[in-house]
């Protein structure tokens, strides 16, 4: 399968300015490089308003950003809410790096998007990120009415490491008895720490995400190797997937994580979960960050917004 022509051009342009392999860089250097991805998002999608606030949780505050869609839309009354979890390998990313995804989701889905600035590794290793995500989810369910949302109608959306967290969050909500999630949207998620499938070899060198870089992320996120078997790290390894929310799973053809995303979509379907799998043949890991120069990225992100909208029709 060949790369999307616009993605191929973008990768060629970025390769001209490439430095050392990212897995050889410090955490701070990788965070700076990750922040630079925001320049590829293009012009910001208009929304009605953006509000920064915080979720209180066990003596700390979790920063969150609320995006309200513009216009009255087809709905009246409180709006459904999408909890958004950014990517960045659990090590980098914040409310700004994937602002464009949150904006596009709010505008296209007609939902209020709550973007979560969860704690990052290695300063805060597993399970800090998932505990923050769950705290944000419960806050939305309990307090959505305060910002015009409907706490009974919630979707979760995550990409890359955020896709991992969104998948885990769906399992945790079932395990802990709520809140109810209407839809989980997982974009090229990491779902199996010990994946050894063909895509891990086919795309060992990337582009964007290499196997050695993935190992660097796992090393920063986990405290011990055996934590990788925990379903809160590897949701594909959960004993029982029945009763989980309907799912949309996006996989990228040129991504080492492709096969584990495929397997998770199949495993959910086999467990009786309604699944829509979107394999994007010409894409690479992280391609939803390329919405400025790449039409394919804009189109797929639009499809995800449509899927969330449909979940609440």
PDB file of C-alpha atoms in Angstrom:
ATOM      1  CA  UNK A   1       0.000   0.000   0.000  1.00  0.00           C
ATOM      2  CA  UNK A   2       1.339   3.423  -0.882  1.00  0.00           C
ATOM      3  CA  UNK A   3       1.361   6.539   1.262  1.00  0.00           C
ATOM      4  CA  UNK A   4      -1.194   9.250   0.678  1.00  0.00           C
ATOM      5  CA  UNK A   5       0.570  11.712  -1.689  1.00  0.00           C
ATOM      6  CA  UNK A   6       0.100  14.709   0.610  1.00  0.00           C
ATOM      7  CA  UNK A   7       1.399  12.748   3.608  1.00  0.00           C
ATOM      8  CA  UNK A   8       4.359  11.589   1.528  1.00  0.00           C
ATOM      9  CA  UNK A   9       5.182  15.190   0.603  1.00  0.00           C
ATOM     10  CA  UNK A  10       4.869  16.323   4.213  1.00  0.00           C
ATOM     11  CA  UNK A  11       7.156  13.544   5.447  1.00  0.00           C
ATOM     12  CA  UNK A  12       9.724  14.391   2.798  1.00  0.00           C
ATOM     13  CA  UNK A  13       9.669  18.039   3.859  1.00  0.00           C
ATOM     14  CA  UNK A  14      10.012  17.245   7.551  1.00  0.00           C
ATOM     15  CA  UNK A  15      12.829  14.755   6.856  1.00  0.00           C
ATOM     16  CA  UNK A  16      14.906  17.619   5.448  1.00  0.00           C
ATOM     17  CA  UNK A  17      15.017  19.132   8.937  1.00  0.00           C
ATOM     18  CA  UNK A  18      15.222  15.897  10.910  1.00  0.00           C
ATOM     19  CA  UNK A  19      17.595  15.713  13.858  1.00  0.00           C
ATOM     20  CA  UNK A  20      18.707  12.768  15.981  1.00  0.00           C
ATOM     21  CA  UNK A  21      16.373   9.808  16.467  1.00  0.00           C
ATOM     22  CA  UNK A  22      13.701  10.855  18.981  1.00  0.00           C
ATOM     23  CA  UNK A  23      14.372   7.901  21.255  1.00  0.00           C
ATOM     24  CA  UNK A  24      17.868   9.354  21.825  1.00  0.00           C
ATOM     25  CA  UNK A  25      16.477  12.707  22.979  1.00  0.00           C
ATOM     26  CA  UNK A  26      15.571  13.838  26.477  1.00  0.00           C
ATOM     27  CA  UNK A  27      12.012  14.109  27.708  1.00  0.00           C
ATOM     28  CA  UNK A  28      12.193  17.902  27.406  1.00  0.00           C
ATOM     29  CA  UNK A  29      13.495  17.697  23.842  1.00  0.00           C
ATOM     30  CA  UNK A  30      10.753  15.294  22.846  1.00  0.00           C
ATOM     31  CA  UNK A  31       8.126  17.532  24.419  1.00  0.00           C
ATOM     32  CA  UNK A  32       9.409  20.470  22.391  1.00  0.00           C
ATOM     33  CA  UNK A  33       9.318  18.382  19.205  1.00  0.00           C
ATOM     34  CA  UNK A  34       5.792  17.205  19.994  1.00  0.00           C
ATOM     35  CA  UNK A  35       4.616  20.771  20.531  1.00  0.00           C
ATOM     36  CA  UNK A  36       5.913  21.651  17.061  1.00  0.00           C
ATOM     37  CA  UNK A  37       3.323  19.280  15.531  1.00  0.00           C
ATOM     38  CA  UNK A  38       0.675  21.883  16.345  1.00  0.00           C
ATOM     39  CA  UNK A  39       1.993  23.934  13.413  1.00  0.00           C
ATOM     40  CA  UNK A  40       0.642  21.266  11.034  1.00  0.00           C
ATOM     41  CA  UNK A  41      -2.962  21.707  12.151  1.00  0.00           C
ATOM     42  CA  UNK A  42      -3.857  24.592   9.825  1.00  0.00           C
ATOM     43  CA  UNK A  43      -6.288  27.375  10.630  1.00  0.00           C
ATOM     44  CA  UNK A  44      -8.321  26.833  13.816  1.00  0.00           C
ATOM     45  CA  UNK A  45     -11.885  25.641  13.305  1.00  0.00           C
ATOM     46  CA  UNK A  46     -14.325  28.219  14.710  1.00  0.00           C
ATOM     47  CA  UNK A  47     -16.333  27.290  17.790  1.00  0.00           C
ATOM     48  CA  UNK A  48     -18.719  29.365  19.898  1.00  0.00           C
ATOM     49  CA  UNK A  49     -16.412  29.652  22.887  1.00  0.00           C
ATOM     50  CA  UNK A  50     -13.474  28.038  24.643  1.00  0.00           C
ATOM     51  CA  UNK A  51     -13.203  27.950  28.428  1.00  0.00           C
ATOM     52  CA  UNK A  52     -10.367  26.739  30.631  1.00  0.00           C
ATOM     53  CA  UNK A  53     -11.241  25.305  34.019  1.00  0.00           C
ATOM     54  CA  UNK A  54     -10.104  22.484  36.297  1.00  0.00           C
ATOM     55  CA  UNK A  55     -11.407  19.229  37.722  1.00  0.00           C
ATOM     56  CA  UNK A  56     -10.701  18.767  41.449  1.00  0.00           C
ATOM     57  CA  UNK A  57      -9.398  15.281  42.193  1.00  0.00           C
ATOM     58  CA  UNK A  58      -7.743  13.980  45.364  1.00  0.00           C
ATOM     59  CA  UNK A  59      -6.216  17.280  46.360  1.00  0.00           C
ATOM     60  CA  UNK A  60      -5.034  18.256  42.869  1.00  0.00           C
ATOM     61  CA  UNK A  61      -6.575  20.086  39.959  1.00  0.00           C
ATOM     62  CA  UNK A  62      -6.716  18.546  36.482  1.00  0.00           C
ATOM     63  CA  UNK A  63      -6.784  21.290  33.825  1.00  0.00           C
ATOM     64  CA  UNK A  64      -9.526  20.856  31.235  1.00  0.00           C
ATOM     65  CA  UNK A  65     -10.640  22.971  28.286  1.00  0.00           C
ATOM     66  CA  UNK A  66     -14.278  23.181  27.170  1.00  0.00           C
ATOM     67  CA  UNK A  67     -15.238  23.789  23.544  1.00  0.00           C
ATOM     68  CA  UNK A  68     -18.813  24.744  22.757  1.00  0.00           C
ATOM     69  CA  UNK A  69     -19.933  24.269  19.133  1.00  0.00           C
ATOM     70  CA  UNK A  70     -21.012  27.339  17.193  1.00  0.00           C
ATOM     71  CA  UNK A  71     -24.649  27.851  16.200  1.00  0.00           C
ATOM     72  CA  UNK A  72     -27.788  26.306  17.632  1.00  0.00           C
ATOM     73  CA  UNK A  73     -27.394  23.132  15.581  1.00  0.00           C
ATOM     74  CA  UNK A  74     -30.112  20.477  15.360  1.00  0.00           C
ATOM     75  CA  UNK A  75     -30.340  20.001  19.116  1.00  0.00           C
ATOM     76  CA  UNK A  76     -32.026  22.096  21.779  1.00  0.00           C
ATOM     77  CA  UNK A  77     -31.369  21.964  25.497  1.00  0.00           C
ATOM     78  CA  UNK A  78     -28.240  20.518  27.099  1.00  0.00           C
ATOM     79  CA  UNK A  79     -25.670  19.209  24.618  1.00  0.00           C
ATOM     80  CA  UNK A  80     -23.955  15.818  24.665  1.00  0.00           C
ATOM     81  CA  UNK A  81     -20.348  15.890  25.800  1.00  0.00           C
ATOM     82  CA  UNK A  82     -17.219  14.372  24.256  1.00  0.00           C
ATOM     83  CA  UNK A  83     -14.299  13.756  26.621  1.00  0.00           C
ATOM     84  CA  UNK A  84     -11.098  14.149  24.571  1.00  0.00           C
ATOM     85  CA  UNK A  85      -7.747  12.603  25.499  1.00  0.00           C
ATOM     86  CA  UNK A  86      -4.749  13.837  23.514  1.00  0.00           C
ATOM     87  CA  UNK A  87      -1.880  11.753  22.203  1.00  0.00           C
ATOM     88  CA  UNK A  88       1.842  12.056  22.825  1.00  0.00           C
ATOM     89  CA  UNK A  89       2.969   8.701  24.182  1.00  0.00           C
ATOM     90  CA  UNK A  90       1.818   9.563  27.727  1.00  0.00           C
ATOM     91  CA  UNK A  91       4.938  11.797  27.829  1.00  0.00           C
ATOM     92  CA  UNK A  92       4.027  14.943  25.908  1.00  0.00           C
ATOM     93  CA  UNK A  93       0.958  16.756  24.652  1.00  0.00           C
ATOM     94  CA  UNK A  94      -1.305  19.230  26.396  1.00  0.00           C
ATOM     95  CA  UNK A  95      -4.401  21.353  25.851  1.00  0.00           C
ATOM     96  CA  UNK A  96      -2.684  23.243  23.027  1.00  0.00           C
ATOM     97  CA  UNK A  97      -0.948  20.550  20.974  1.00  0.00           C
ATOM     98  CA  UNK A  98      -4.188  19.002  19.709  1.00  0.00           C
ATOM     99  CA  UNK A  99      -6.464  21.988  20.088  1.00  0.00           C
ATOM    100  CA  UNK A 100      -7.412  21.523  16.423  1.00  0.00           C
ATOM    101  CA  UNK A 101      -8.829  18.035  17.064  1.00  0.00           C
ATOM    102  CA  UNK A 102     -10.986  19.256  19.920  1.00  0.00           C
ATOM    103  CA  UNK A 103     -12.245  22.185  17.837  1.00  0.00           C
ATOM    104  CA  UNK A 104     -12.990  20.027  14.808  1.00  0.00           C
ATOM    105  CA  UNK A 105     -14.808  17.463  16.955  1.00  0.00           C
ATOM    106  CA  UNK A 106     -16.957  20.106  18.653  1.00  0.00           C
ATOM    107  CA  UNK A 107     -17.846  21.789  15.369  1.00  0.00           C
ATOM    108  CA  UNK A 108     -18.626  18.581  13.474  1.00  0.00           C
ATOM    109  CA  UNK A 109     -20.323  16.566  16.221  1.00  0.00           C
ATOM    110  CA  UNK A 110     -22.334  19.345  17.824  1.00  0.00           C
ATOM    111  CA  UNK A 111     -21.118  18.190  21.242  1.00  0.00           C
ATOM    112  CA  UNK A 112     -19.318  20.104  23.959  1.00  0.00           C
ATOM    113  CA  UNK A 113     -15.756  18.794  23.954  1.00  0.00           C
ATOM    114  CA  UNK A 114     -13.892  18.541  27.249  1.00  0.00           C
ATOM    115  CA  UNK A 115     -10.169  18.194  26.567  1.00  0.00           C
ATOM    116  CA  UNK A 116      -8.254  16.691  29.507  1.00  0.00           C
ATOM    117  CA  UNK A 117      -4.709  17.734  30.444  1.00  0.00           C
ATOM    118  CA  UNK A 118      -3.895  14.514  32.292  1.00  0.00           C
ATOM    119  CA  UNK A 119      -0.622  14.047  34.164  1.00  0.00           C
ATOM    120  CA  UNK A 120       2.348  12.994  32.049  1.00  0.00           C
ATOM    121  CA  UNK A 121       5.107  10.432  32.452  1.00  0.00           C
ATOM    122  CA  UNK A 122       7.828   9.967  33.527  1.00  0.00           C
ATOM    123  CA  UNK A 123       7.056  12.394  36.350  1.00  0.00           C
ATOM    124  CA  UNK A 124       3.695  10.675  36.799  1.00  0.00           C
ATOM    125  CA  UNK A 125       3.776   7.087  35.612  1.00  0.00           C
ATOM    126  CA  UNK A 126       0.935   4.596  35.160  1.00  0.00           C
ATOM    127  CA  UNK A 127      -1.800   4.713  36.425  1.00  0.00           C
ATOM    128  CA  UNK A 128      -1.790   8.514  36.918  1.00  0.00           C
ATOM    129  CA  UNK A 129      -3.076   9.326  33.414  1.00  0.00           C
ATOM    130  CA  UNK A 130      -5.999   6.914  33.576  1.00  0.00           C
ATOM    131  CA  UNK A 131      -6.941   8.078  37.070  1.00  0.00           C
ATOM    132  CA  UNK A 132      -7.057  11.661  35.771  1.00  0.00           C
ATOM    133  CA  UNK A 133      -9.114  10.572  32.774  1.00  0.00           C
ATOM    134  CA  UNK A 134     -11.605   8.762  34.998  1.00  0.00           C
ATOM    135  CA  UNK A 135     -11.831  11.745  37.357  1.00  0.00           C
ATOM    136  CA  UNK A 136     -12.606  13.987  34.380  1.00  0.00           C
ATOM    137  CA  UNK A 137     -15.243  11.550  33.132  1.00  0.00           C
ATOM    138  CA  UNK A 138     -17.027  11.442  36.476  1.00  0.00           C
ATOM    139  CA  UNK A 139     -16.805  15.246  36.755  1.00  0.00           C
ATOM    140  CA  UNK A 140     -18.495  15.579  33.365  1.00  0.00           C
ATOM    141  CA  UNK A 141     -21.225  13.134  34.376  1.00  0.00           C
ATOM    142  CA  UNK A 142     -21.850  15.006  37.643  1.00  0.00           C
ATOM    143  CA  UNK A 143     -21.327  18.623  36.598  1.00  0.00           C
ATOM    144  CA  UNK A 144     -22.132  18.837  32.880  1.00  0.00           C
ATOM    145  CA  UNK A 145     -25.320  20.808  33.532  1.00  0.00           C
ATOM    146  CA  UNK A 146     -23.175  23.656  34.889  1.00  0.00           C
ATOM    147  CA  UNK A 147     -21.688  24.246  31.430  1.00  0.00           C
ATOM    148  CA  UNK A 148     -24.743  23.385  29.328  1.00  0.00           C
ATOM    149  CA  UNK A 149     -23.921  19.719  28.860  1.00  0.00           C
ATOM    150  CA  UNK A 150     -25.861  16.515  29.395  1.00  0.00           C
ATOM    151  CA  UNK A 151     -24.000  14.236  31.800  1.00  0.00           C
ATOM    152  CA  UNK A 152     -26.113  11.309  30.664  1.00  0.00           C
ATOM    153  CA  UNK A 153     -24.856  11.520  27.081  1.00  0.00           C
ATOM    154  CA  UNK A 154     -21.080  11.168  26.949  1.00  0.00           C
ATOM    155  CA  UNK A 155     -18.641   9.978  24.283  1.00  0.00           C
ATOM    156  CA  UNK A 156     -14.895   9.492  24.731  1.00  0.00           C
ATOM    157  CA  UNK A 157     -12.370  10.233  21.992  1.00  0.00           C
ATOM    158  CA  UNK A 158      -8.640   9.623  22.117  1.00  0.00           C
ATOM    159  CA  UNK A 159      -5.789   9.365  19.652  1.00  0.00           C
ATOM    160  CA  UNK A 160      -2.581   7.345  20.000  1.00  0.00           C
ATOM    161  CA  UNK A 161      -1.785   7.250  23.736  1.00  0.00           C
ATOM    162  CA  UNK A 162      -5.086   9.062  24.222  1.00  0.00           C
ATOM    163  CA  UNK A 163      -6.720   6.237  22.283  1.00  0.00           C
ATOM    164  CA  UNK A 164      -5.203   3.839  24.783  1.00  0.00           C
ATOM    165  CA  UNK A 165      -6.629   5.919  27.630  1.00  0.00           C
ATOM    166  CA  UNK A 166     -10.054   6.153  25.985  1.00  0.00           C
ATOM    167  CA  UNK A 167     -10.195   2.372  25.524  1.00  0.00           C
ATOM    168  CA  UNK A 168      -9.133   1.837  29.129  1.00  0.00           C
ATOM    169  CA  UNK A 169     -11.621   4.453  30.302  1.00  0.00           C
ATOM    170  CA  UNK A 170     -14.463   2.557  28.647  1.00  0.00           C
ATOM    171  CA  UNK A 171     -13.385  -0.595  30.473  1.00  0.00           C
ATOM    172  CA  UNK A 172     -12.915   1.226  33.782  1.00  0.00           C
ATOM    173  CA  UNK A 173     -16.354   2.822  33.573  1.00  0.00           C
ATOM    174  CA  UNK A 174     -17.870  -0.634  33.119  1.00  0.00           C
ATOM    175  CA  UNK A 175     -15.772  -2.081  35.957  1.00  0.00           C
ATOM    176  CA  UNK A 176     -16.540   0.768  38.355  1.00  0.00           C
ATOM    177  CA  UNK A 177     -20.225   0.891  37.521  1.00  0.00           C
ATOM    178  CA  UNK A 178     -20.280   4.113  35.487  1.00  0.00           C
ATOM    179  CA  UNK A 179     -20.499   6.716  34.224  1.00  0.00           C
ATOM    180  CA  UNK A 180     -22.220   5.441  31.105  1.00  0.00           C
ATOM    181  CA  UNK A 181     -20.343   6.050  27.850  1.00  0.00           C
ATOM    182  CA  UNK A 182     -22.374   6.124  24.643  1.00  0.00           C
ATOM    183  CA  UNK A 183     -19.444   5.779  22.210  1.00  0.00           C
ATOM    184  CA  UNK A 184     -15.687   5.251  22.327  1.00  0.00           C
ATOM    185  CA  UNK A 185     -13.667   6.679  19.434  1.00  0.00           C
ATOM    186  CA  UNK A 186     -10.152   5.249  19.260  1.00  0.00           C
ATOM    187  CA  UNK A 187      -7.705   6.665  16.715  1.00  0.00           C
ATOM    188  CA  UNK A 188      -4.663   4.425  16.078  1.00  0.00           C
ATOM    189  CA  UNK A 189      -4.648   3.354  19.737  1.00  0.00           C
ATOM    190  CA  UNK A 190      -1.946   1.453  21.585  1.00  0.00           C
ATOM    191  CA  UNK A 191      -3.826  -1.472  23.105  1.00  0.00           C
ATOM    192  CA  UNK A 192      -1.212  -4.212  23.665  1.00  0.00           C
ATOM    193  CA  UNK A 193       2.173  -3.592  25.284  1.00  0.00           C
ATOM    194  CA  UNK A 194       3.477  -6.969  24.135  1.00  0.00           C
ATOM    195  CA  UNK A 195       2.229  -6.844  20.548  1.00  0.00           C
ATOM    196  CA  UNK A 196       4.504  -8.759  18.187  1.00  0.00           C
ATOM    197  CA  UNK A 197       2.304  -8.774  15.087  1.00  0.00           C
ATOM    198  CA  UNK A 198       3.502  -8.233  11.490  1.00  0.00           C
ATOM    199  CA  UNK A 199       2.948  -4.464  11.433  1.00  0.00           C
ATOM    200  CA  UNK A 200       5.444  -4.117  14.273  1.00  0.00           C
ATOM    201  CA  UNK A 201       8.076  -5.436  11.855  1.00  0.00           C
ATOM    202  CA  UNK A 202       6.772  -3.985   8.597  1.00  0.00           C
ATOM    203  CA  UNK A 203       6.878  -0.480  10.064  1.00  0.00           C
ATOM    204  CA  UNK A 204       9.645  -0.991  12.606  1.00  0.00           C
ATOM    205  CA  UNK A 205      11.407   2.122  11.298  1.00  0.00           C
ATOM    206  CA  UNK A 206       8.291   4.282  11.138  1.00  0.00           C
ATOM    207  CA  UNK A 207       7.596   6.741   9.633  1.00  0.00           C
ATOM    208  CA  UNK A 208       6.709   9.003  12.585  1.00  0.00           C
ATOM    209  CA  UNK A 209       6.514   6.187  15.142  1.00  0.00           C
ATOM    210  CA  UNK A 210       9.277   3.568  15.082  1.00  0.00           C
ATOM    211  CA  UNK A 211       9.357   0.485  17.240  1.00  0.00           C
ATOM    212  CA  UNK A 212      12.358   1.821  19.174  1.00  0.00           C
ATOM    213  CA  UNK A 213      10.541   5.105  19.807  1.00  0.00           C
ATOM    214  CA  UNK A 214       7.496   3.157  20.996  1.00  0.00           C
ATOM    215  CA  UNK A 215       9.744   1.290  23.441  1.00  0.00           C
ATOM    216  CA  UNK A 216      11.039   4.643  24.700  1.00  0.00           C
ATOM    217  CA  UNK A 217       7.459   5.717  25.434  1.00  0.00           C
ATOM    218  CA  UNK A 218       6.609   2.465  27.208  1.00  0.00           C
ATOM    219  CA  UNK A 219       9.764   2.818  29.296  1.00  0.00           C
ATOM    220  CA  UNK A 220       8.748   6.300  30.390  1.00  0.00           C
ATOM    221  CA  UNK A 221       5.132   5.345  31.141  1.00  0.00           C
ATOM    222  CA  UNK A 222       5.533   2.087  33.048  1.00  0.00           C
ATOM    223  CA  UNK A 223       7.415   1.515  36.295  1.00  0.00           C
ATOM    224  CA  UNK A 224       7.974  -2.209  35.767  1.00  0.00           C
ATOM    225  CA  UNK A 225       7.772  -4.459  32.678  1.00  0.00           C
ATOM    226  CA  UNK A 226       5.058  -6.657  34.162  1.00  0.00           C
ATOM    227  CA  UNK A 227       2.643  -3.708  34.251  1.00  0.00           C
ATOM    228  CA  UNK A 228       2.258  -4.198  30.511  1.00  0.00           C
ATOM    229  CA  UNK A 229      -0.033  -7.173  31.158  1.00  0.00           C
ATOM    230  CA  UNK A 230      -2.454  -5.028  33.168  1.00  0.00           C
ATOM    231  CA  UNK A 231      -5.590  -4.382  31.076  1.00  0.00           C
ATOM    232  CA  UNK A 232      -5.388  -0.740  32.204  1.00  0.00           C
ATOM    233  CA  UNK A 233      -2.201  -0.645  30.103  1.00  0.00           C
ATOM    234  CA  UNK A 234      -3.133  -3.219  27.463  1.00  0.00           C
ATOM    235  CA  UNK A 235      -6.921  -3.158  27.072  1.00  0.00           C
ATOM    236  CA  UNK A 236      -6.718  -5.874  24.422  1.00  0.00           C
ATOM    237  CA  UNK A 237      -5.608  -8.223  27.203  1.00  0.00           C
ATOM    238  CA  UNK A 238      -8.776  -7.788  29.256  1.00  0.00           C
ATOM    239  CA  UNK A 239     -10.469 -11.084  30.050  1.00  0.00           C
ATOM    240  CA  UNK A 240     -13.931  -9.890  29.071  1.00  0.00           C
ATOM    241  CA  UNK A 241     -14.902  -7.208  26.563  1.00  0.00           C
ATOM    242  CA  UNK A 242     -18.650  -7.771  26.687  1.00  0.00           C
ATOM    243  CA  UNK A 243     -20.878  -4.880  27.594  1.00  0.00           C
ATOM    244  CA  UNK A 244     -18.477  -2.166  26.458  1.00  0.00           C
ATOM    245  CA  UNK A 245     -19.770   0.915  24.619  1.00  0.00           C
ATOM    246  CA  UNK A 246     -20.022   0.910  20.815  1.00  0.00           C
ATOM    247  CA  UNK A 247     -16.686   1.771  19.241  1.00  0.00           C
ATOM    248  CA  UNK A 248     -15.127   3.452  16.241  1.00  0.00           C
ATOM    249  CA  UNK A 249     -11.550   2.266  15.704  1.00  0.00           C
ATOM    250  CA  UNK A 250      -9.224   4.016  13.255  1.00  0.00           C
ATOM    251  CA  UNK A 251      -6.036   2.310  12.135  1.00  0.00           C
ATOM    252  CA  UNK A 252      -3.292   3.654   9.861  1.00  0.00           C
ATOM    253  CA  UNK A 253      -1.776   1.439   7.182  1.00  0.00           C
ATOM    254  CA  UNK A 254       1.834   2.563   7.782  1.00  0.00           C
ATOM    255  CA  UNK A 255       1.779   2.324  11.566  1.00  0.00           C
ATOM    256  CA  UNK A 256       3.443  -0.300  13.777  1.00  0.00           C
ATOM    257  CA  UNK A 257       0.270  -0.183  15.914  1.00  0.00           C
ATOM    258  CA  UNK A 258      -1.953  -1.074  12.944  1.00  0.00           C
ATOM    259  CA  UNK A 259      -2.402  -4.764  13.670  1.00  0.00           C
ATOM    260  CA  UNK A 260      -3.133  -4.390  17.365  1.00  0.00           C
ATOM    261  CA  UNK A 261      -5.820  -1.832  16.527  1.00  0.00           C
ATOM    262  CA  UNK A 262      -7.252  -4.271  13.982  1.00  0.00           C
ATOM    263  CA  UNK A 263      -7.230  -7.027  16.584  1.00  0.00           C
ATOM    264  CA  UNK A 264      -8.963  -4.841  19.162  1.00  0.00           C
ATOM    265  CA  UNK A 265     -11.717  -3.980  16.721  1.00  0.00           C
ATOM    266  CA  UNK A 266     -12.206  -7.691  15.967  1.00  0.00           C
ATOM    267  CA  UNK A 267     -12.103  -8.647  19.646  1.00  0.00           C
ATOM    268  CA  UNK A 268     -14.753  -6.067  20.491  1.00  0.00           C
ATOM    269  CA  UNK A 269     -16.971  -7.322  17.666  1.00  0.00           C
ATOM    270  CA  UNK A 270     -16.518 -10.927  18.778  1.00  0.00           C
ATOM    271  CA  UNK A 271     -17.623  -9.858  22.273  1.00  0.00           C
ATOM    272  CA  UNK A 272     -20.852  -8.467  20.823  1.00  0.00           C
ATOM    273  CA  UNK A 273     -19.826  -4.811  20.876  1.00  0.00           C
ATOM    274  CA  UNK A 274     -20.999  -2.716  17.918  1.00  0.00           C
ATOM    275  CA  UNK A 275     -17.811  -1.691  16.116  1.00  0.00           C
ATOM    276  CA  UNK A 276     -17.048   0.460  13.112  1.00  0.00           C
ATOM    277  CA  UNK A 277     -13.480  -0.102  11.938  1.00  0.00           C
ATOM    278  CA  UNK A 278     -11.914   2.577   9.708  1.00  0.00           C
ATOM    279  CA  UNK A 279      -8.638   1.305   8.216  1.00  0.00           C
ATOM    280  CA  UNK A 280      -6.865   4.217   6.508  1.00  0.00           C
ATOM    281  CA  UNK A 281      -4.466   2.551   4.085  1.00  0.00           C
ATOM    282  CA  UNK A 282      -2.319   5.534   3.076  1.00  0.00           C
ATOM    283  CA  UNK A 283      -1.906   7.017   6.547  1.00  0.00           C
ATOM    284  CA  UNK A 284       0.836   7.020   9.173  1.00  0.00           C
ATOM    285  CA  UNK A 285       0.673   7.129  12.937  1.00  0.00           C
ATOM    286  CA  UNK A 286      -0.444  10.529  14.175  1.00  0.00           C
ATOM    287  CA  UNK A 287      -1.906  11.609  10.845  1.00  0.00           C
ATOM    288  CA  UNK A 288      -4.840  13.415  12.466  1.00  0.00           C
ATOM    289  CA  UNK A 289      -2.283  16.056  13.457  1.00  0.00           C
ATOM    290  CA  UNK A 290      -1.756  16.910   9.757  1.00  0.00           C
ATOM    291  CA  UNK A 291      -5.090  18.611   9.095  1.00  0.00           C
ATOM    292  CA  UNK A 292      -3.467  21.715   7.643  1.00  0.00           C
ATOM    293  CA  UNK A 293      -1.712  20.252   4.578  1.00  0.00           C
ATOM    294  CA  UNK A 294      -3.433  16.836   4.316  1.00  0.00           C
ATOM    295  CA  UNK A 295      -7.015  16.450   3.069  1.00  0.00           C
ATOM    296  CA  UNK A 296      -7.149  12.809   4.174  1.00  0.00           C
ATOM    297  CA  UNK A 297      -6.565  13.920   7.769  1.00  0.00           C
ATOM    298  CA  UNK A 298      -9.380  16.466   7.587  1.00  0.00           C
ATOM    299  CA  UNK A 299     -11.706  13.940   5.991  1.00  0.00           C
ATOM    300  CA  UNK A 300     -11.129  11.221   8.595  1.00  0.00           C
ATOM    301  CA  UNK A 301     -11.441  13.655  11.493  1.00  0.00           C
ATOM    302  CA  UNK A 302     -14.716  14.795   9.935  1.00  0.00           C
ATOM    303  CA  UNK A 303     -15.920  11.187   9.791  1.00  0.00           C
ATOM    304  CA  UNK A 304     -15.162  10.792  13.496  1.00  0.00           C
ATOM    305  CA  UNK A 305     -17.161  13.922  14.275  1.00  0.00           C
ATOM    306  CA  UNK A 306     -20.056  12.557  12.231  1.00  0.00           C
ATOM    307  CA  UNK A 307     -19.888   9.260  14.130  1.00  0.00           C
ATOM    308  CA  UNK A 308     -20.143  11.071  17.456  1.00  0.00           C
ATOM    309  CA  UNK A 309     -23.046  13.182  16.187  1.00  0.00           C
ATOM    310  CA  UNK A 310     -24.852  10.029  15.023  1.00  0.00           C
ATOM    311  CA  UNK A 311     -24.437   8.425  18.454  1.00  0.00           C
ATOM    312  CA  UNK A 312     -26.676  11.131  19.926  1.00  0.00           C
ATOM    313  CA  UNK A 313     -29.239  11.507  17.136  1.00  0.00           C
TER     314      UNK A 313
END
